[in-house]
mmCIF file of C-alpha atoms and ligand atoms in Angstrom:
data_model
loop_
_atom_site.group_PDB
_atom_site.id
_atom_site.type_symbol
_atom_site.label_atom_id
_atom_site.label_comp_id
_atom_site.label_asym_id
_atom_site.label_seq_id
_atom_site.Cartn_x
_atom_site.Cartn_y
_atom_site.Cartn_z
ATOM 1 C CA MET A 1489 0.000 0.000 0.000
ATOM 2 C CA ALA A 1490 1.079 3.570 -0.539
ATOM 3 C CA LYS A 1491 2.517 5.664 2.300
ATOM 4 C CA ASN A 1492 -0.605 7.742 2.798
ATOM 5 C CA GLU A 1493 -2.619 4.616 3.561
ATOM 6 C CA LYS A 1494 -0.710 3.680 6.672
ATOM 7 C CA ASN A 1495 -3.689 4.270 8.927
ATOM 8 C CA SER A 1496 -6.403 2.982 6.629
ATOM 9 C CA ALA A 1497 -8.587 -0.049 7.283
ATOM 10 C CA PRO A 1498 -8.079 -3.352 5.427
ATOM 11 C CA MET A 1499 -9.773 -3.456 2.039
ATOM 12 C CA ARG A 1500 -10.970 -6.258 -0.248
ATOM 13 C CA LEU A 1501 -8.385 -7.036 -2.913
ATOM 14 C CA ASP A 1502 -10.815 -6.609 -5.824
ATOM 15 C CA ARG A 1503 -11.872 -3.169 -4.542
ATOM 16 C CA TYR A 1504 -8.238 -2.223 -3.990
ATOM 17 C CA LEU A 1505 -7.454 -3.112 -7.622
ATOM 18 C CA CYS A 1506 -10.508 -1.196 -8.889
ATOM 19 C CA GLU A 1507 -9.624 1.954 -6.990
ATOM 20 C CA SER A 1508 -5.910 1.952 -7.651
ATOM 21 C CA LEU A 1509 -6.060 0.954 -11.314
ATOM 22 C CA GLN A 1510 -9.397 2.700 -12.013
ATOM 23 C CA ILE A 1511 -10.807 -0.501 -13.493
ATOM 24 C CA THR A 1512 -14.219 -2.153 -13.150
ATOM 25 C CA ARG A 1513 -15.010 -4.921 -10.679
ATOM 26 C CA SER A 1514 -15.248 -7.454 -13.554
ATOM 27 C CA GLN A 1515 -11.852 -6.371 -14.932
ATOM 28 C CA ALA A 1516 -10.380 -6.846 -11.451
ATOM 29 C CA LYS A 1517 -11.961 -10.292 -11.180
ATOM 30 C CA GLU A 1518 -10.496 -11.206 -14.570
ATOM 31 C CA LEU A 1519 -6.987 -10.160 -13.476
ATOM 32 C CA LEU A 1520 -7.399 -12.270 -10.336
ATOM 33 C CA ALA A 1521 -8.780 -15.300 -12.184
ATOM 34 C CA LYS A 1522 -5.872 -15.221 -14.634
ATOM 35 C CA GLY A 1523 -3.414 -15.361 -11.732
ATOM 36 C CA ARG A 1524 -1.988 -11.952 -12.629
ATOM 37 C CA VAL A 1525 -2.225 -10.547 -9.103
ATOM 38 C CA ILE A 1526 0.471 -11.129 -6.506
ATOM 39 C CA LEU A 1527 -0.196 -10.295 -2.875
ATOM 40 C CA ASN A 1528 2.871 -10.244 -0.630
ATOM 41 C CA GLY A 1529 4.882 -12.385 -3.039
ATOM 42 C CA ALA A 1530 2.289 -15.096 -3.760
ATOM 43 C CA VAL A 1531 -0.292 -15.332 -6.535
ATOM 44 C CA CYS A 1532 -3.702 -14.542 -5.075
ATOM 45 C CA LYS A 1533 -6.943 -15.344 -6.889
ATOM 46 C CA LYS A 1534 -9.302 -14.445 -4.067
ATOM 47 C CA ALA A 1535 -11.326 -11.286 -4.653
ATOM 48 C CA ASP A 1536 -12.147 -11.027 -0.961
ATOM 49 C CA ALA A 1537 -8.533 -11.310 0.269
ATOM 50 C CA ARG A 1538 -7.794 -8.386 2.599
ATOM 51 C CA VAL A 1539 -5.166 -5.781 1.757
ATOM 52 C CA CYS A 1540 -3.712 -4.130 4.854
ATOM 53 C CA ALA A 1541 -1.264 -1.292 5.413
ATOM 54 C CA GLY A 1542 2.209 -2.425 4.372
ATOM 55 C CA ASP A 1543 0.982 -5.186 2.029
ATOM 56 C CA GLU A 1544 2.540 -5.373 -1.416
ATOM 57 C CA VAL A 1545 0.299 -5.818 -4.408
ATOM 58 C CA VAL A 1546 1.564 -6.467 -7.939
ATOM 59 C CA ALA A 1547 -0.855 -6.669 -10.883
ATOM 60 C CA GLY A 1548 0.195 -7.565 -14.404
ATOM 61 C CA GLY A 1549 3.843 -7.276 -13.352
ATOM 62 C CA LYS A 1550 3.542 -3.752 -11.915
ATOM 63 C CA ALA A 1551 3.450 -2.655 -8.288
ATOM 64 C CA VAL A 1552 0.057 -1.189 -7.440
ATOM 65 C CA SER A 1553 -0.560 1.484 -4.869
ATOM 66 C CA ARG A 1554 -3.768 3.224 -4.025
ATOM 67 C CA GLN A 1555 -4.007 6.874 -3.158
ATOM 68 C CA GLU A 1556 -6.476 7.124 -0.305
ATOM 69 C CA PHE A 1557 -7.850 10.522 -1.263
ATOM 70 C CA VAL A 1558 -7.659 12.782 -4.278
ATOM 71 C CA TYR A 1559 -7.338 16.590 -4.166
ATOM 72 C CA ILE A 1560 -7.853 18.520 -7.380
ATOM 73 C CA MET A 1561 -7.451 22.169 -8.347
ATOM 74 C CA LEU A 1562 -9.940 23.066 -11.089
ATOM 75 C CA ASP A 1563 -10.302 26.344 -12.982
ATOM 76 C CA LYS A 1564 -14.106 26.435 -13.181
ATOM 77 C CA PRO A 1565 -15.425 27.942 -16.404
ATOM 78 C CA GLN A 1566 -18.581 30.077 -16.537
ATOM 79 C CA GLY A 1567 -21.803 28.082 -16.900
ATOM 80 C CA VAL A 1568 -20.578 25.061 -14.936
ATOM 81 C CA VAL A 1569 -22.262 24.393 -11.595
ATOM 82 C CA SER A 1570 -20.430 23.664 -8.330
ATOM 83 C CA ALA A 1571 -22.066 20.315 -7.579
ATOM 84 C CA SER A 1572 -21.365 16.616 -8.000
ATOM 85 C CA GLU A 1573 -24.445 15.979 -10.135
ATOM 86 C CA ASP A 1574 -27.031 18.101 -11.859
ATOM 87 C CA GLY A 1575 -29.885 16.992 -14.074
ATOM 88 C CA HIS A 1576 -29.426 19.943 -16.408
ATOM 89 C CA ASP A 1577 -26.006 21.631 -16.313
ATOM 90 C CA THR A 1578 -22.438 20.379 -16.510
ATOM 91 C CA THR A 1579 -20.934 20.108 -13.029
ATOM 92 C CA VAL A 1580 -17.394 20.655 -11.805
ATOM 93 C CA VAL A 1581 -17.191 16.920 -11.076
ATOM 94 C CA ASP A 1582 -18.270 16.078 -14.654
ATOM 95 C CA LEU A 1583 -15.084 17.854 -15.828
ATOM 96 C CA VAL A 1584 -12.770 15.483 -13.950
ATOM 97 C CA ARG A 1585 -14.885 12.304 -13.790
ATOM 98 C CA PRO A 1586 -13.388 10.648 -16.906
ATOM 99 C CA ALA A 1587 -10.027 10.495 -15.106
ATOM 100 C CA HIS A 1588 -11.530 9.443 -11.751
ATOM 101 C CA PRO A 1589 -14.595 7.369 -12.609
ATOM 102 C CA ARG A 1590 -14.676 5.493 -9.329
ATOM 103 C CA ARG A 1591 -14.101 8.335 -6.874
ATOM 104 C CA ASN A 1592 -16.921 10.089 -5.024
ATOM 105 C CA LEU A 1593 -15.594 13.551 -5.686
ATOM 106 C CA PHE A 1594 -17.368 16.718 -4.601
ATOM 107 C CA PRO A 1595 -16.508 20.428 -4.547
ATOM 108 C CA ALA A 1596 -15.163 21.686 -1.198
ATOM 109 C CA GLY A 1597 -16.884 25.057 -1.373
ATOM 110 C CA ARG A 1598 -18.949 26.579 -4.119
ATOM 111 C CA LEU A 1599 -18.698 29.217 -6.785
ATOM 112 C CA ASP A 1600 -21.790 30.643 -8.497
ATOM 113 C CA LYS A 1601 -22.596 29.301 -11.958
ATOM 114 C CA ASP A 1602 -21.438 32.563 -13.570
ATOM 115 C CA SER A 1603 -18.256 32.817 -11.448
ATOM 116 C CA THR A 1604 -14.933 31.345 -12.556
ATOM 117 C CA GLY A 1605 -11.718 30.161 -10.977
ATOM 118 C CA PHE A 1606 -10.406 27.943 -8.231
ATOM 119 C CA VAL A 1607 -12.655 25.088 -7.096
ATOM 120 C CA LEU A 1608 -11.138 22.368 -4.946
ATOM 121 C CA LEU A 1609 -12.477 18.876 -5.614
ATOM 122 C CA THR A 1610 -11.838 15.995 -3.261
ATOM 123 C CA ASP A 1611 -13.258 12.779 -1.847
ATOM 124 C CA ASP A 1612 -11.796 13.536 1.598
ATOM 125 C CA GLY A 1613 -14.790 14.636 3.682
ATOM 126 C CA ASN A 1614 -12.730 15.431 6.765
ATOM 127 C CA PHE A 1615 -10.387 17.697 4.843
ATOM 128 C CA ALA A 1616 -13.296 19.530 3.193
ATOM 129 C CA HIS A 1617 -15.061 19.935 6.508
ATOM 130 C CA ASP A 1618 -11.875 21.263 8.057
ATOM 131 C CA ILE A 1619 -11.165 23.926 5.454
ATOM 132 C CA LEU A 1620 -14.824 25.001 5.230
ATOM 133 C CA ALA A 1621 -15.381 25.204 8.987
ATOM 134 C CA PRO A 1622 -16.232 28.833 9.841
ATOM 135 C CA LYS A 1623 -13.873 28.672 12.822
ATOM 136 C CA ARG A 1624 -10.900 27.927 10.540
ATOM 137 C CA HIS A 1625 -11.283 31.237 8.665
ATOM 138 C CA VAL A 1626 -9.542 29.901 5.559
ATOM 139 C CA ALA A 1627 -9.242 32.943 3.290
ATOM 140 C CA LYS A 1628 -10.621 32.911 -0.261
ATOM 141 C CA THR A 1629 -9.293 35.534 -2.635
ATOM 142 C CA TYR A 1630 -11.289 36.882 -5.597
ATOM 143 C CA THR A 1631 -10.764 39.253 -8.480
ATOM 144 C CA VAL A 1632 -14.045 41.087 -8.938
ATOM 145 C CA ARG A 1633 -15.100 43.549 -11.643
ATOM 146 C CA ILE A 1634 -17.908 45.851 -10.540
ATOM 147 C CA ASP A 1635 -20.152 48.104 -12.635
ATOM 148 C CA THR A 1636 -19.233 51.345 -10.895
ATOM 149 C CA PRO A 1637 -15.919 52.792 -9.658
ATOM 150 C CA LEU A 1638 -14.697 51.506 -6.302
ATOM 151 C CA THR A 1639 -15.206 53.975 -3.445
ATOM 152 C CA GLN A 1640 -13.540 54.450 -0.083
ATOM 153 C CA ALA A 1641 -16.962 53.888 1.528
ATOM 154 C CA MET A 1642 -17.012 50.368 0.047
ATOM 155 C CA ILE A 1643 -13.473 49.648 1.262
ATOM 156 C CA ASP A 1644 -14.279 50.910 4.775
ATOM 157 C CA GLY A 1645 -17.622 49.104 4.794
ATOM 158 C CA PHE A 1646 -16.073 45.748 3.841
ATOM 159 C CA ALA A 1647 -13.392 46.233 6.516
ATOM 160 C CA ALA A 1648 -15.972 47.003 9.202
ATOM 161 C CA GLY A 1649 -18.306 44.121 8.223
ATOM 162 C CA VAL A 1650 -21.192 44.583 5.795
ATOM 163 C CA THR A 1651 -24.786 44.088 6.934
ATOM 164 C CA LEU A 1652 -26.640 42.374 4.077
ATOM 165 C CA ALA A 1653 -30.149 43.328 2.995
ATOM 166 C CA ASP A 1654 -31.569 40.467 5.087
ATOM 167 C CA GLY A 1655 -29.926 41.925 8.215
ATOM 168 C CA SER A 1656 -27.097 39.387 8.537
ATOM 169 C CA LEU A 1657 -23.725 40.822 9.512
ATOM 170 C CA MET A 1658 -20.745 39.612 7.498
ATOM 171 C CA GLN A 1659 -17.279 39.186 8.950
ATOM 172 C CA PRO A 1660 -14.792 41.933 8.070
ATOM 173 C CA ALA A 1661 -13.374 41.461 4.563
ATOM 174 C CA VAL A 1662 -10.465 42.929 2.640
ATOM 175 C CA LEU A 1663 -11.403 45.058 -0.379
ATOM 176 C CA GLN A 1664 -8.662 46.649 -2.459
ATOM 177 C CA GLY A 1665 -8.554 48.515 -5.724
ATOM 178 C CA VAL A 1666 -6.328 47.654 -8.653
ATOM 179 C CA PRO A 1667 -4.208 50.658 -9.675
ATOM 180 C CA GLY A 1668 -5.221 52.127 -13.020
ATOM 181 C CA ASP A 1669 -8.543 50.274 -13.220
ATOM 182 C CA PRO A 1670 -11.297 51.901 -11.104
ATOM 183 C CA THR A 1671 -13.799 49.040 -11.417
ATOM 184 C CA LEU A 1672 -11.417 46.128 -10.820
ATOM 185 C CA THR A 1673 -11.077 44.935 -7.211
ATOM 186 C CA ARG A 1674 -9.504 42.267 -5.050
ATOM 187 C CA VAL A 1675 -11.648 40.795 -2.294
ATOM 188 C CA VAL A 1676 -10.575 38.440 0.502
ATOM 189 C CA LEU A 1677 -13.305 36.628 2.467
ATOM 190 C CA THR A 1678 -13.014 34.273 5.406
ATOM 191 C CA GLN A 1679 -16.555 32.931 5.220
ATOM 192 C CA GLY A 1680 -18.752 31.484 2.492
ATOM 193 C CA VAL A 1681 -22.292 32.856 2.460
ATOM 194 C CA TYR A 1682 -24.492 32.334 -0.614
ATOM 195 C CA HIS A 1683 -23.799 35.078 -3.237
ATOM 196 C CA GLN A 1684 -21.798 36.834 -0.549
ATOM 197 C CA ILE A 1685 -19.684 39.187 -2.656
ATOM 198 C CA LYS A 1686 -22.579 40.125 -4.942
ATOM 199 C CA ARG A 1687 -24.751 40.857 -1.932
ATOM 200 C CA MET A 1688 -22.007 42.816 -0.173
ATOM 201 C CA PHE A 1689 -21.416 45.069 -3.187
ATOM 202 C CA GLY A 1690 -25.194 45.265 -3.634
ATOM 203 C CA THR A 1691 -25.525 47.084 -0.324
ATOM 204 C CA PHE A 1692 -23.457 49.901 -1.911
ATOM 205 C CA GLY A 1693 -25.585 49.903 -5.061
ATOM 206 C CA ALA A 1694 -22.829 48.215 -7.083
ATOM 207 C CA GLY A 1695 -23.332 45.210 -9.357
ATOM 208 C CA VAL A 1696 -20.780 42.468 -9.976
ATOM 209 C CA VAL A 1697 -19.800 42.109 -13.633
ATOM 210 C CA SER A 1698 -17.375 39.216 -13.186
ATOM 211 C CA LEU A 1699 -16.022 37.272 -10.250
ATOM 212 C CA ARG A 1700 -13.024 34.946 -10.249
ATOM 213 C CA ARG A 1701 -11.587 33.023 -7.284
ATOM 214 C CA THR A 1702 -7.812 33.195 -7.487
ATOM 215 C CA ALA A 1703 -6.681 31.561 -4.228
ATOM 216 C CA ILE A 1704 -7.819 29.345 -1.366
ATOM 217 C CA GLY A 1705 -5.807 29.884 1.792
ATOM 218 C CA GLY A 1706 -2.222 30.424 0.722
ATOM 219 C CA LEU A 1707 -2.579 28.415 -2.514
ATOM 220 C CA ALA A 1708 -2.989 30.439 -5.714
ATOM 221 C CA LEU A 1709 -4.876 29.089 -8.709
ATOM 222 C CA ASP A 1710 -2.485 27.807 -11.354
ATOM 223 C CA GLU A 1711 -3.463 30.176 -14.163
ATOM 224 C CA SER A 1712 -1.722 27.964 -16.731
ATOM 225 C CA LEU A 1713 -4.579 25.440 -16.351
ATOM 226 C CA GLY A 1714 -6.996 27.568 -18.383
ATOM 227 C CA ALA A 1715 -10.811 27.422 -18.198
ATOM 228 C CA GLY A 1716 -11.897 23.867 -17.417
ATOM 229 C CA GLY A 1717 -8.303 22.741 -16.816
ATOM 230 C CA TRP A 1718 -7.369 20.871 -13.657
ATOM 231 C CA ARG A 1719 -4.561 19.035 -11.928
ATOM 232 C CA GLU A 1720 -3.964 17.182 -8.708
ATOM 233 C CA ILE A 1721 -2.642 19.155 -5.745
ATOM 234 C CA SER A 1722 0.620 18.115 -4.088
ATOM 235 C CA ALA A 1723 0.962 17.523 -0.340
ATOM 236 C CA ASP A 1724 2.904 20.787 0.022
ATOM 237 C CA GLU A 1725 0.142 22.678 -1.760
ATOM 238 C CA LEU A 1726 -2.480 21.091 0.502
ATOM 239 C CA ALA A 1727 -0.610 22.466 3.480
ATOM 240 C CA LEU A 1728 -0.768 25.922 1.881
ATOM 241 C CA ILE A 1729 -4.559 25.658 1.623
ATOM 242 C CA ARG A 1730 -4.846 24.905 5.297
ATOM 243 C CA SER A 1731 -2.807 27.969 6.134
ATOM 244 C CA LYS A 1732 -5.152 30.850 6.861
ATOM 245 C CA GLU A 1733 -2.937 33.322 5.126
ATOM 246 C CA GLU A 1734 -4.329 34.981 2.078
ATOM 247 C CA ASN A 1735 -2.288 34.633 -1.064
HETATM 248 N N1 LIG U 1392 -19.458 35.456 -3.756
HETATM 249 C C1 LIG U 1392 -20.384 35.493 -4.740
HETATM 250 O O1 LIG U 1392 -21.256 36.349 -4.771
HETATM 251 N N2 LIG U 1392 -20.301 34.551 -5.684
HETATM 252 C C2 LIG U 1392 -19.366 33.577 -5.723
HETATM 253 O O2 LIG U 1392 -19.339 32.732 -6.627
HETATM 254 C C3 LIG U 1392 -18.407 33.567 -4.678
HETATM 255 C C4 LIG U 1392 -18.473 34.523 -3.697
#
Protein backbone atom coordinates (compact mmCIF):
# COMPACT_ATOMS: atom_id res chain seq x y z
CA MET A 1 0.00 0.00 0.00
CA ALA A 2 1.08 3.57 -0.54
CA LYS A 3 2.52 5.66 2.30
CA ASN A 4 -0.60 7.74 2.80
CA GLU A 5 -2.62 4.62 3.56
CA LYS A 6 -0.71 3.68 6.67
CA ASN A 7 -3.69 4.27 8.93
CA SER A 8 -6.40 2.98 6.63
CA ALA A 9 -8.59 -0.05 7.28
CA PRO A 10 -8.08 -3.35 5.43
CA MET A 11 -9.77 -3.46 2.04
CA ARG A 12 -10.97 -6.26 -0.25
CA LEU A 13 -8.38 -7.04 -2.91
CA ASP A 14 -10.81 -6.61 -5.82
CA ARG A 15 -11.87 -3.17 -4.54
CA TYR A 16 -8.24 -2.22 -3.99
CA LEU A 17 -7.45 -3.11 -7.62
CA CYS A 18 -10.51 -1.20 -8.89
CA GLU A 19 -9.62 1.95 -6.99
CA SER A 20 -5.91 1.95 -7.65
CA LEU A 21 -6.06 0.95 -11.31
CA GLN A 22 -9.40 2.70 -12.01
CA ILE A 23 -10.81 -0.50 -13.49
CA THR A 24 -14.22 -2.15 -13.15
CA ARG A 25 -15.01 -4.92 -10.68
CA SER A 26 -15.25 -7.45 -13.55
CA GLN A 27 -11.85 -6.37 -14.93
CA ALA A 28 -10.38 -6.85 -11.45
CA LYS A 29 -11.96 -10.29 -11.18
CA GLU A 30 -10.50 -11.21 -14.57
CA LEU A 31 -6.99 -10.16 -13.48
CA LEU A 32 -7.40 -12.27 -10.34
CA ALA A 33 -8.78 -15.30 -12.18
CA LYS A 34 -5.87 -15.22 -14.63
CA GLY A 35 -3.41 -15.36 -11.73
CA ARG A 36 -1.99 -11.95 -12.63
CA VAL A 37 -2.22 -10.55 -9.10
CA ILE A 38 0.47 -11.13 -6.51
CA LEU A 39 -0.20 -10.30 -2.88
CA ASN A 40 2.87 -10.24 -0.63
CA GLY A 41 4.88 -12.38 -3.04
CA ALA A 42 2.29 -15.10 -3.76
CA VAL A 43 -0.29 -15.33 -6.54
CA CYS A 44 -3.70 -14.54 -5.08
CA LYS A 45 -6.94 -15.34 -6.89
CA LYS A 46 -9.30 -14.44 -4.07
CA ALA A 47 -11.33 -11.29 -4.65
CA ASP A 48 -12.15 -11.03 -0.96
CA ALA A 49 -8.53 -11.31 0.27
CA ARG A 50 -7.79 -8.39 2.60
CA VAL A 51 -5.17 -5.78 1.76
CA CYS A 52 -3.71 -4.13 4.85
CA ALA A 53 -1.26 -1.29 5.41
CA GLY A 54 2.21 -2.42 4.37
CA ASP A 55 0.98 -5.19 2.03
CA GLU A 56 2.54 -5.37 -1.42
CA VAL A 57 0.30 -5.82 -4.41
CA VAL A 58 1.56 -6.47 -7.94
CA ALA A 59 -0.85 -6.67 -10.88
CA GLY A 60 0.19 -7.57 -14.40
CA GLY A 61 3.84 -7.28 -13.35
CA LYS A 62 3.54 -3.75 -11.92
CA ALA A 63 3.45 -2.66 -8.29
CA VAL A 64 0.06 -1.19 -7.44
CA SER A 65 -0.56 1.48 -4.87
CA ARG A 66 -3.77 3.22 -4.03
CA GLN A 67 -4.01 6.87 -3.16
CA GLU A 68 -6.48 7.12 -0.31
CA PHE A 69 -7.85 10.52 -1.26
CA VAL A 70 -7.66 12.78 -4.28
CA TYR A 71 -7.34 16.59 -4.17
CA ILE A 72 -7.85 18.52 -7.38
CA MET A 73 -7.45 22.17 -8.35
CA LEU A 74 -9.94 23.07 -11.09
CA ASP A 75 -10.30 26.34 -12.98
CA LYS A 76 -14.11 26.44 -13.18
CA PRO A 77 -15.43 27.94 -16.40
CA GLN A 78 -18.58 30.08 -16.54
CA GLY A 79 -21.80 28.08 -16.90
CA VAL A 80 -20.58 25.06 -14.94
CA VAL A 81 -22.26 24.39 -11.60
CA SER A 82 -20.43 23.66 -8.33
CA ALA A 83 -22.07 20.31 -7.58
CA SER A 84 -21.37 16.62 -8.00
CA GLU A 85 -24.45 15.98 -10.14
CA ASP A 86 -27.03 18.10 -11.86
CA GLY A 87 -29.89 16.99 -14.07
CA HIS A 88 -29.43 19.94 -16.41
CA ASP A 89 -26.01 21.63 -16.31
CA THR A 90 -22.44 20.38 -16.51
CA THR A 91 -20.93 20.11 -13.03
CA VAL A 92 -17.39 20.66 -11.81
CA VAL A 93 -17.19 16.92 -11.08
CA ASP A 94 -18.27 16.08 -14.65
CA LEU A 95 -15.08 17.85 -15.83
CA VAL A 96 -12.77 15.48 -13.95
CA ARG A 97 -14.88 12.30 -13.79
CA PRO A 98 -13.39 10.65 -16.91
CA ALA A 99 -10.03 10.49 -15.11
CA HIS A 100 -11.53 9.44 -11.75
CA PRO A 101 -14.60 7.37 -12.61
CA ARG A 102 -14.68 5.49 -9.33
CA ARG A 103 -14.10 8.34 -6.87
CA ASN A 104 -16.92 10.09 -5.02
CA LEU A 105 -15.59 13.55 -5.69
CA PHE A 106 -17.37 16.72 -4.60
CA PRO A 107 -16.51 20.43 -4.55
CA ALA A 108 -15.16 21.69 -1.20
CA GLY A 109 -16.88 25.06 -1.37
CA ARG A 110 -18.95 26.58 -4.12
CA LEU A 111 -18.70 29.22 -6.79
CA ASP A 112 -21.79 30.64 -8.50
CA LYS A 113 -22.60 29.30 -11.96
CA ASP A 114 -21.44 32.56 -13.57
CA SER A 115 -18.26 32.82 -11.45
CA THR A 116 -14.93 31.35 -12.56
CA GLY A 117 -11.72 30.16 -10.98
CA PHE A 118 -10.41 27.94 -8.23
CA VAL A 119 -12.66 25.09 -7.10
CA LEU A 120 -11.14 22.37 -4.95
CA LEU A 121 -12.48 18.88 -5.61
CA THR A 122 -11.84 15.99 -3.26
CA ASP A 123 -13.26 12.78 -1.85
CA ASP A 124 -11.80 13.54 1.60
CA GLY A 125 -14.79 14.64 3.68
CA ASN A 126 -12.73 15.43 6.77
CA PHE A 127 -10.39 17.70 4.84
CA ALA A 128 -13.30 19.53 3.19
CA HIS A 129 -15.06 19.94 6.51
CA ASP A 130 -11.87 21.26 8.06
CA ILE A 131 -11.16 23.93 5.45
CA LEU A 132 -14.82 25.00 5.23
CA ALA A 133 -15.38 25.20 8.99
CA PRO A 134 -16.23 28.83 9.84
CA LYS A 135 -13.87 28.67 12.82
CA ARG A 136 -10.90 27.93 10.54
CA HIS A 137 -11.28 31.24 8.66
CA VAL A 138 -9.54 29.90 5.56
CA ALA A 139 -9.24 32.94 3.29
CA LYS A 140 -10.62 32.91 -0.26
CA THR A 141 -9.29 35.53 -2.63
CA TYR A 142 -11.29 36.88 -5.60
CA THR A 143 -10.76 39.25 -8.48
CA VAL A 144 -14.05 41.09 -8.94
CA ARG A 145 -15.10 43.55 -11.64
CA ILE A 146 -17.91 45.85 -10.54
CA ASP A 147 -20.15 48.10 -12.63
CA THR A 148 -19.23 51.35 -10.89
CA PRO A 149 -15.92 52.79 -9.66
CA LEU A 150 -14.70 51.51 -6.30
CA THR A 151 -15.21 53.98 -3.44
CA GLN A 152 -13.54 54.45 -0.08
CA ALA A 153 -16.96 53.89 1.53
CA MET A 154 -17.01 50.37 0.05
CA ILE A 155 -13.47 49.65 1.26
CA ASP A 156 -14.28 50.91 4.77
CA GLY A 157 -17.62 49.10 4.79
CA PHE A 158 -16.07 45.75 3.84
CA ALA A 159 -13.39 46.23 6.52
CA ALA A 160 -15.97 47.00 9.20
CA GLY A 161 -18.31 44.12 8.22
CA VAL A 162 -21.19 44.58 5.80
CA THR A 163 -24.79 44.09 6.93
CA LEU A 164 -26.64 42.37 4.08
CA ALA A 165 -30.15 43.33 3.00
CA ASP A 166 -31.57 40.47 5.09
CA GLY A 167 -29.93 41.93 8.21
CA SER A 168 -27.10 39.39 8.54
CA LEU A 169 -23.72 40.82 9.51
CA MET A 170 -20.75 39.61 7.50
CA GLN A 171 -17.28 39.19 8.95
CA PRO A 172 -14.79 41.93 8.07
CA ALA A 173 -13.37 41.46 4.56
CA VAL A 174 -10.47 42.93 2.64
CA LEU A 175 -11.40 45.06 -0.38
CA GLN A 176 -8.66 46.65 -2.46
CA GLY A 177 -8.55 48.52 -5.72
CA VAL A 178 -6.33 47.65 -8.65
CA PRO A 179 -4.21 50.66 -9.67
CA GLY A 180 -5.22 52.13 -13.02
CA ASP A 181 -8.54 50.27 -13.22
CA PRO A 182 -11.30 51.90 -11.10
CA THR A 183 -13.80 49.04 -11.42
CA LEU A 184 -11.42 46.13 -10.82
CA THR A 185 -11.08 44.93 -7.21
CA ARG A 186 -9.50 42.27 -5.05
CA VAL A 187 -11.65 40.80 -2.29
CA VAL A 188 -10.57 38.44 0.50
CA LEU A 189 -13.31 36.63 2.47
CA THR A 190 -13.01 34.27 5.41
CA GLN A 191 -16.56 32.93 5.22
CA GLY A 192 -18.75 31.48 2.49
CA VAL A 193 -22.29 32.86 2.46
CA TYR A 194 -24.49 32.33 -0.61
CA HIS A 195 -23.80 35.08 -3.24
CA GLN A 196 -21.80 36.83 -0.55
CA ILE A 197 -19.68 39.19 -2.66
CA LYS A 198 -22.58 40.12 -4.94
CA ARG A 199 -24.75 40.86 -1.93
CA MET A 200 -22.01 42.82 -0.17
CA PHE A 201 -21.42 45.07 -3.19
CA GLY A 202 -25.19 45.26 -3.63
CA THR A 203 -25.52 47.08 -0.32
CA PHE A 204 -23.46 49.90 -1.91
CA GLY A 205 -25.59 49.90 -5.06
CA ALA A 206 -22.83 48.22 -7.08
CA GLY A 207 -23.33 45.21 -9.36
CA VAL A 208 -20.78 42.47 -9.98
CA VAL A 209 -19.80 42.11 -13.63
CA SER A 210 -17.37 39.22 -13.19
CA LEU A 211 -16.02 37.27 -10.25
CA ARG A 212 -13.02 34.95 -10.25
CA ARG A 213 -11.59 33.02 -7.28
CA THR A 214 -7.81 33.19 -7.49
CA ALA A 215 -6.68 31.56 -4.23
CA ILE A 216 -7.82 29.34 -1.37
CA GLY A 217 -5.81 29.88 1.79
CA GLY A 218 -2.22 30.42 0.72
CA LEU A 219 -2.58 28.42 -2.51
CA ALA A 220 -2.99 30.44 -5.71
CA LEU A 221 -4.88 29.09 -8.71
CA ASP A 222 -2.49 27.81 -11.35
CA GLU A 223 -3.46 30.18 -14.16
CA SER A 224 -1.72 27.96 -16.73
CA LEU A 225 -4.58 25.44 -16.35
CA GLY A 226 -7.00 27.57 -18.38
CA ALA A 227 -10.81 27.42 -18.20
CA GLY A 228 -11.90 23.87 -17.42
CA GLY A 229 -8.30 22.74 -16.82
CA TRP A 230 -7.37 20.87 -13.66
CA ARG A 231 -4.56 19.03 -11.93
CA GLU A 232 -3.96 17.18 -8.71
CA ILE A 233 -2.64 19.16 -5.74
CA SER A 234 0.62 18.11 -4.09
CA ALA A 235 0.96 17.52 -0.34
CA ASP A 236 2.90 20.79 0.02
CA GLU A 237 0.14 22.68 -1.76
CA LEU A 238 -2.48 21.09 0.50
CA ALA A 239 -0.61 22.47 3.48
CA LEU A 240 -0.77 25.92 1.88
CA ILE A 241 -4.56 25.66 1.62
CA ARG A 242 -4.85 24.91 5.30
CA SER A 243 -2.81 27.97 6.13
CA LYS A 244 -5.15 30.85 6.86
CA GLU A 245 -2.94 33.32 5.13
CA GLU A 246 -4.33 34.98 2.08
CA ASN A 247 -2.29 34.63 -1.06
N1 LIG B 1 -19.46 35.46 -3.76
C1 LIG B 1 -20.38 35.49 -4.74
O1 LIG B 1 -21.26 36.35 -4.77
N2 LIG B 1 -20.30 34.55 -5.68
C2 LIG B 1 -19.37 33.58 -5.72
O2 LIG B 1 -19.34 32.73 -6.63
C3 LIG B 1 -18.41 33.57 -4.68
C4 LIG B 1 -18.47 34.52 -3.70
